[in-house]
Amino acid sequence: DSTDPIAIVARTGETLVIEEYDERFTTTHLPEHFSNKVFYFIPVSRLDKTVAVLATSSYWDQKGDMQKKIDAIQPLLDQVVLAIENARLYEYSQNEISNRIEAEEALKFSQQRYQTIVETAVDAIITINELGMIESINPATDKLFGYAKDELIGQNVKVLTPDSYYSEHDTYLRNYQVTGQKNVIGVGREVVGLRKDKTTFPLYLTM
């Protein structure tokens, strides 16, 4: 409302003094018996922008003293706003830190849970990179293939299959690298596994 004192102060950024009851300012809902008082609407600023309006009043004979008080407290009001803003920023930063800690703890718990599932699984679980190099294995892999963990990490996963499967494995990886299509992901199939002692066994492979 263009006649509302608060709106005027917010727009101009200057203290508004109403020296008598004025029907233009009906939004203030001031009784008519207040007409012997002076009303002050004081801007509270932050970075040259009015962020709040302080309203007060005095009797006519106190107007001079009140104006001096307003001039004196104006810088203090701006400092109060700065302090409140800093407090809000601090609270926001603390909430952000708290949320980040909670997210990290949730992630850590999820990773620990995943690791527990992998470590206790009865099936062999092997992770490889885009080149087919083994990055991790679980204990079941040790028992199934007869390799120690350190012997497999960094090796090409092809060491776990007979030579006759090399070309098939390379084709899958090459297609993935070229097209990005994971044609074998989620698809199970029967293959042949190769143990460290060179014996073979039927293996159901899922990627």
mmCIF file of C-alpha atoms in Angstrom:
data_model
loop_
_atom_site.group_PDB
_atom_site.id
_atom_site.type_symbol
_atom_site.label_atom_id
_atom_site.label_comp_id
_atom_site.label_asym_id
_atom_site.label_seq_id
_atom_site.Cartn_x
_atom_site.Cartn_y
_atom_site.Cartn_z
ATOM 1 C CA ASP A 1 0.000 0.000 0.000
ATOM 2 C CA SER A 2 1.512 3.312 -1.094
ATOM 3 C CA THR A 3 -0.027 5.142 1.905
ATOM 4 C CA ASP A 4 1.127 2.687 4.534
ATOM 5 C CA PRO A 5 3.923 4.217 6.690
ATOM 6 C CA ILE A 6 5.923 1.004 6.731
ATOM 7 C CA ALA A 7 5.685 0.692 2.957
ATOM 8 C CA ILE A 8 6.775 4.320 2.547
ATOM 9 C CA VAL A 9 9.789 3.864 4.816
ATOM 10 C CA ALA A 10 10.730 0.600 3.114
ATOM 11 C CA ARG A 11 10.617 2.363 -0.233
ATOM 12 C CA THR A 12 12.438 5.581 0.723
ATOM 13 C CA GLY A 13 14.780 4.268 3.418
ATOM 14 C CA GLU A 14 14.154 7.454 5.419
ATOM 15 C CA THR A 15 12.529 8.060 8.787
ATOM 16 C CA LEU A 16 8.870 9.044 8.432
ATOM 17 C CA VAL A 17 7.391 11.436 11.002
ATOM 18 C CA ILE A 18 3.608 11.795 11.262
ATOM 19 C CA GLU A 19 2.926 14.911 13.282
ATOM 20 C CA GLU A 20 -0.845 14.570 13.487
ATOM 21 C CA TYR A 21 -3.497 11.929 12.936
ATOM 22 C CA ASP A 22 -3.983 11.617 9.207
ATOM 23 C CA GLU A 23 -6.738 9.628 7.522
ATOM 24 C CA ARG A 24 -4.270 8.625 4.814
ATOM 25 C CA PHE A 25 -2.619 6.290 7.294
ATOM 26 C CA THR A 26 -5.679 4.266 8.272
ATOM 27 C CA THR A 27 -3.628 1.086 8.017
ATOM 28 C CA THR A 28 -1.924 2.039 11.279
ATOM 29 C CA HIS A 29 -5.273 1.816 13.097
ATOM 30 C CA LEU A 30 -4.424 4.710 15.412
ATOM 31 C CA PRO A 31 -7.310 5.993 17.575
ATOM 32 C CA GLU A 32 -8.189 9.669 17.067
ATOM 33 C CA HIS A 33 -7.377 10.518 20.692
ATOM 34 C CA PHE A 34 -3.733 9.908 19.745
ATOM 35 C CA SER A 35 -3.814 12.995 17.572
ATOM 36 C CA ASN A 36 -1.770 14.953 20.129
ATOM 37 C CA LYS A 37 1.172 12.591 19.631
ATOM 38 C CA VAL A 38 3.930 12.380 17.049
ATOM 39 C CA PHE A 39 4.612 9.027 15.399
ATOM 40 C CA TYR A 40 7.970 7.941 14.051
ATOM 41 C CA PHE A 41 8.664 5.111 11.601
ATOM 42 C CA ILE A 42 12.400 4.442 11.572
ATOM 43 C CA PRO A 43 14.136 2.365 8.893
ATOM 44 C CA VAL A 44 16.552 -0.355 9.949
ATOM 45 C CA SER A 45 18.993 -0.988 7.116
ATOM 46 C CA ARG A 46 21.457 -3.587 5.965
ATOM 47 C CA LEU A 47 23.647 -2.934 2.909
ATOM 48 C CA ASP A 48 21.569 0.141 1.995
ATOM 49 C CA LYS A 49 18.360 -1.891 2.038
ATOM 50 C CA THR A 50 15.568 -1.447 4.568
ATOM 51 C CA VAL A 51 15.008 -4.779 6.265
ATOM 52 C CA ALA A 52 12.772 -3.651 9.141
ATOM 53 C CA VAL A 53 10.858 -0.633 10.397
ATOM 54 C CA LEU A 54 10.812 0.448 14.035
ATOM 55 C CA ALA A 55 7.685 2.351 15.120
ATOM 56 C CA THR A 56 7.545 4.611 18.174
ATOM 57 C CA SER A 57 5.838 7.803 19.327
ATOM 58 C CA SER A 58 6.150 10.829 21.595
ATOM 59 C CA TYR A 59 4.059 13.796 22.742
ATOM 60 C CA TRP A 60 4.453 17.060 20.919
ATOM 61 C CA ASP A 61 6.582 18.621 23.666
ATOM 62 C CA GLN A 62 8.992 15.659 23.470
ATOM 63 C CA LYS A 63 9.491 15.789 19.721
ATOM 64 C CA GLY A 64 12.915 17.471 19.839
ATOM 65 C CA ASP A 65 14.311 15.024 22.361
ATOM 66 C CA MET A 66 12.844 12.060 20.488
ATOM 67 C CA GLN A 67 14.440 13.177 17.230
ATOM 68 C CA LYS A 68 17.830 13.304 18.952
ATOM 69 C CA LYS A 69 17.281 9.827 20.359
ATOM 70 C CA ILE A 70 16.374 8.515 16.926
ATOM 71 C CA ASP A 71 19.510 10.028 15.418
ATOM 72 C CA ALA A 72 21.561 8.428 18.204
ATOM 73 C CA ILE A 73 20.080 4.930 17.980
ATOM 74 C CA GLN A 74 19.979 4.723 14.173
ATOM 75 C CA PRO A 75 23.553 3.335 13.844
ATOM 76 C CA LEU A 76 22.857 0.957 16.728
ATOM 77 C CA LEU A 77 19.794 -0.400 14.973
ATOM 78 C CA ASP A 78 21.842 -1.152 11.900
ATOM 79 C CA GLN A 79 24.390 -2.959 14.078
ATOM 80 C CA VAL A 80 21.616 -4.991 15.681
ATOM 81 C CA VAL A 81 20.468 -6.091 12.230
ATOM 82 C CA LEU A 82 24.034 -7.073 11.361
ATOM 83 C CA ALA A 83 24.300 -9.068 14.587
ATOM 84 C CA ILE A 84 20.990 -10.832 13.884
ATOM 85 C CA GLU A 85 22.088 -11.604 10.342
ATOM 86 C CA ASN A 86 25.398 -13.017 11.583
ATOM 87 C CA ALA A 87 23.515 -15.130 14.120
ATOM 88 C CA ARG A 88 21.271 -16.480 11.375
ATOM 89 C CA LEU A 89 24.266 -17.225 9.175
ATOM 90 C CA TYR A 90 25.942 -19.011 12.080
ATOM 91 C CA GLU A 91 22.793 -21.052 12.727
ATOM 92 C CA TYR A 92 22.549 -21.872 9.023
ATOM 93 C CA SER A 93 26.197 -22.937 8.880
ATOM 94 C CA GLN A 94 25.743 -25.094 11.985
ATOM 95 C CA ASN A 95 22.710 -26.751 10.409
ATOM 96 C CA GLU A 96 24.692 -27.333 7.203
ATOM 97 C CA ILE A 97 27.523 -28.888 9.190
ATOM 98 C CA SER A 98 25.065 -31.041 11.120
ATOM 99 C CA ASN A 99 23.362 -32.168 7.907
ATOM 100 C CA ARG A 100 26.725 -32.938 6.312
ATOM 101 C CA ILE A 101 27.802 -34.978 9.328
ATOM 102 C CA GLU A 102 24.523 -36.901 9.260
ATOM 103 C CA ALA A 103 24.928 -37.555 5.523
ATOM 104 C CA GLU A 104 28.513 -38.733 6.020
ATOM 105 C CA GLU A 105 27.461 -41.005 8.874
ATOM 106 C CA ALA A 106 24.622 -42.425 6.770
ATOM 107 C CA LEU A 107 27.037 -43.031 3.895
ATOM 108 C CA LYS A 108 29.541 -44.641 6.231
ATOM 109 C CA PHE A 109 26.840 -46.886 7.673
ATOM 110 C CA SER A 110 25.695 -47.824 4.166
ATOM 111 C CA GLN A 111 29.249 -48.635 3.118
ATOM 112 C CA GLN A 112 29.820 -50.699 6.245
ATOM 113 C CA ARG A 113 26.581 -52.561 5.670
ATOM 114 C CA TYR A 114 27.499 -53.219 2.053
ATOM 115 C CA GLN A 115 30.959 -54.394 3.096
ATOM 116 C CA THR A 116 29.450 -56.741 5.686
ATOM 117 C CA ILE A 117 27.108 -58.226 3.083
ATOM 118 C CA VAL A 118 29.952 -58.700 0.599
ATOM 119 C CA GLU A 119 32.364 -60.145 3.151
ATOM 120 C CA THR A 120 29.854 -62.687 4.467
ATOM 121 C CA ALA A 121 28.328 -63.683 1.105
ATOM 122 C CA VAL A 122 28.657 -67.343 0.188
ATOM 123 C CA ASP A 123 29.014 -66.434 -3.497
ATOM 124 C CA ALA A 124 32.181 -65.002 -4.989
ATOM 125 C CA ILE A 125 31.887 -61.238 -5.584
ATOM 126 C CA ILE A 126 34.479 -59.497 -7.757
ATOM 127 C CA THR A 127 34.616 -55.847 -8.810
ATOM 128 C CA ILE A 128 36.543 -54.775 -11.901
ATOM 129 C CA ASN A 129 37.221 -51.469 -13.643
ATOM 130 C CA GLU A 130 36.418 -50.567 -17.245
ATOM 131 C CA LEU A 131 39.585 -52.338 -18.404
ATOM 132 C CA GLY A 132 38.687 -55.588 -16.687
ATOM 133 C CA MET A 133 41.266 -55.209 -13.919
ATOM 134 C CA ILE A 134 40.237 -56.682 -10.566
ATOM 135 C CA GLU A 135 39.768 -54.034 -7.856
ATOM 136 C CA SER A 136 38.324 -56.085 -5.018
ATOM 137 C CA ILE A 137 37.201 -59.590 -4.114
ATOM 138 C CA ASN A 138 35.422 -61.113 -1.142
ATOM 139 C CA PRO A 139 36.550 -64.116 0.982
ATOM 140 C CA ALA A 140 34.303 -66.480 -0.984
ATOM 141 C CA THR A 141 36.356 -65.695 -4.085
ATOM 142 C CA ASP A 142 39.518 -66.896 -2.314
ATOM 143 C CA LYS A 143 37.908 -70.219 -1.477
ATOM 144 C CA LEU A 144 36.326 -70.722 -4.893
ATOM 145 C CA PHE A 145 39.356 -69.932 -7.065
ATOM 146 C CA GLY A 146 42.193 -70.783 -4.650
ATOM 147 C CA TYR A 147 43.912 -67.382 -4.945
ATOM 148 C CA ALA A 148 44.936 -65.127 -2.112
ATOM 149 C CA LYS A 149 43.490 -61.618 -2.276
ATOM 150 C CA ASP A 150 46.853 -59.990 -3.031
ATOM 151 C CA GLU A 151 47.370 -62.356 -5.954
ATOM 152 C CA LEU A 152 44.227 -61.192 -7.757
ATOM 153 C CA ILE A 153 44.039 -57.455 -7.058
ATOM 154 C CA GLY A 154 45.324 -55.647 -10.151
ATOM 155 C CA GLN A 155 45.127 -58.727 -12.353
ATOM 156 C CA ASN A 156 42.845 -58.964 -15.367
ATOM 157 C CA VAL A 157 39.693 -60.877 -14.513
ATOM 158 C CA LYS A 158 40.467 -63.159 -17.469
ATOM 159 C CA VAL A 159 42.852 -65.119 -15.221
ATOM 160 C CA LEU A 160 39.734 -66.691 -13.714
ATOM 161 C CA THR A 161 38.516 -68.133 -17.024
ATOM 162 C CA PRO A 162 40.024 -70.584 -19.530
ATOM 163 C CA ASP A 163 41.691 -69.207 -22.652
ATOM 164 C CA SER A 164 38.648 -70.084 -24.743
ATOM 165 C CA TYR A 165 36.643 -67.387 -22.965
ATOM 166 C CA TYR A 166 39.205 -64.587 -23.429
ATOM 167 C CA SER A 167 37.836 -63.321 -26.728
ATOM 168 C CA GLU A 168 34.247 -63.343 -25.435
ATOM 169 C CA HIS A 169 35.261 -61.370 -22.365
ATOM 170 C CA ASP A 170 37.247 -58.869 -24.439
ATOM 171 C CA THR A 171 34.272 -58.396 -26.783
ATOM 172 C CA TYR A 172 31.964 -57.506 -23.889
ATOM 173 C CA LEU A 173 34.400 -54.940 -22.530
ATOM 174 C CA ARG A 174 35.149 -53.464 -25.943
ATOM 175 C CA ASN A 175 31.459 -53.023 -26.735
ATOM 176 C CA TYR A 176 30.913 -51.337 -23.401
ATOM 177 C CA GLN A 177 33.856 -48.963 -23.895
ATOM 178 C CA VAL A 178 32.739 -48.020 -27.423
ATOM 179 C CA THR A 179 28.947 -47.856 -27.037
ATOM 180 C CA GLY A 180 28.460 -47.468 -23.291
ATOM 181 C CA GLN A 181 25.803 -50.162 -23.488
ATOM 182 C CA LYS A 182 25.930 -52.657 -20.644
ATOM 183 C CA ASN A 183 24.464 -55.580 -22.559
ATOM 184 C CA VAL A 184 25.509 -58.198 -20.019
ATOM 185 C CA ILE A 185 24.646 -56.229 -16.869
ATOM 186 C CA GLY A 186 21.954 -58.040 -14.906
ATOM 187 C CA VAL A 187 22.088 -61.034 -17.218
ATOM 188 C CA GLY A 188 23.194 -64.371 -15.778
ATOM 189 C CA ARG A 189 24.848 -67.089 -17.837
ATOM 190 C CA GLU A 190 26.748 -70.311 -17.363
ATOM 191 C CA VAL A 191 30.491 -70.150 -18.006
ATOM 192 C CA VAL A 192 33.574 -72.059 -16.929
ATOM 193 C CA GLY A 193 35.775 -70.908 -14.064
ATOM 194 C CA LEU A 194 39.514 -71.511 -13.789
ATOM 195 C CA ARG A 195 41.121 -72.125 -10.414
ATOM 196 C CA LYS A 196 44.705 -71.302 -9.502
ATOM 197 C CA ASP A 197 45.619 -74.985 -9.837
ATOM 198 C CA LYS A 198 44.312 -74.843 -13.450
ATOM 199 C CA THR A 199 41.310 -77.046 -12.762
ATOM 200 C CA THR A 200 38.026 -75.868 -14.235
ATOM 201 C CA PHE A 201 34.493 -75.913 -12.878
ATOM 202 C CA PRO A 202 31.021 -74.785 -14.030
ATOM 203 C CA LEU A 203 30.252 -71.255 -12.943
ATOM 204 C CA TYR A 204 27.067 -69.205 -13.079
ATOM 205 C CA LEU A 205 28.152 -65.620 -13.800
ATOM 206 C CA THR A 206 26.048 -62.518 -13.128
ATOM 207 C CA MET A 207 27.281 -59.001 -13.790
#
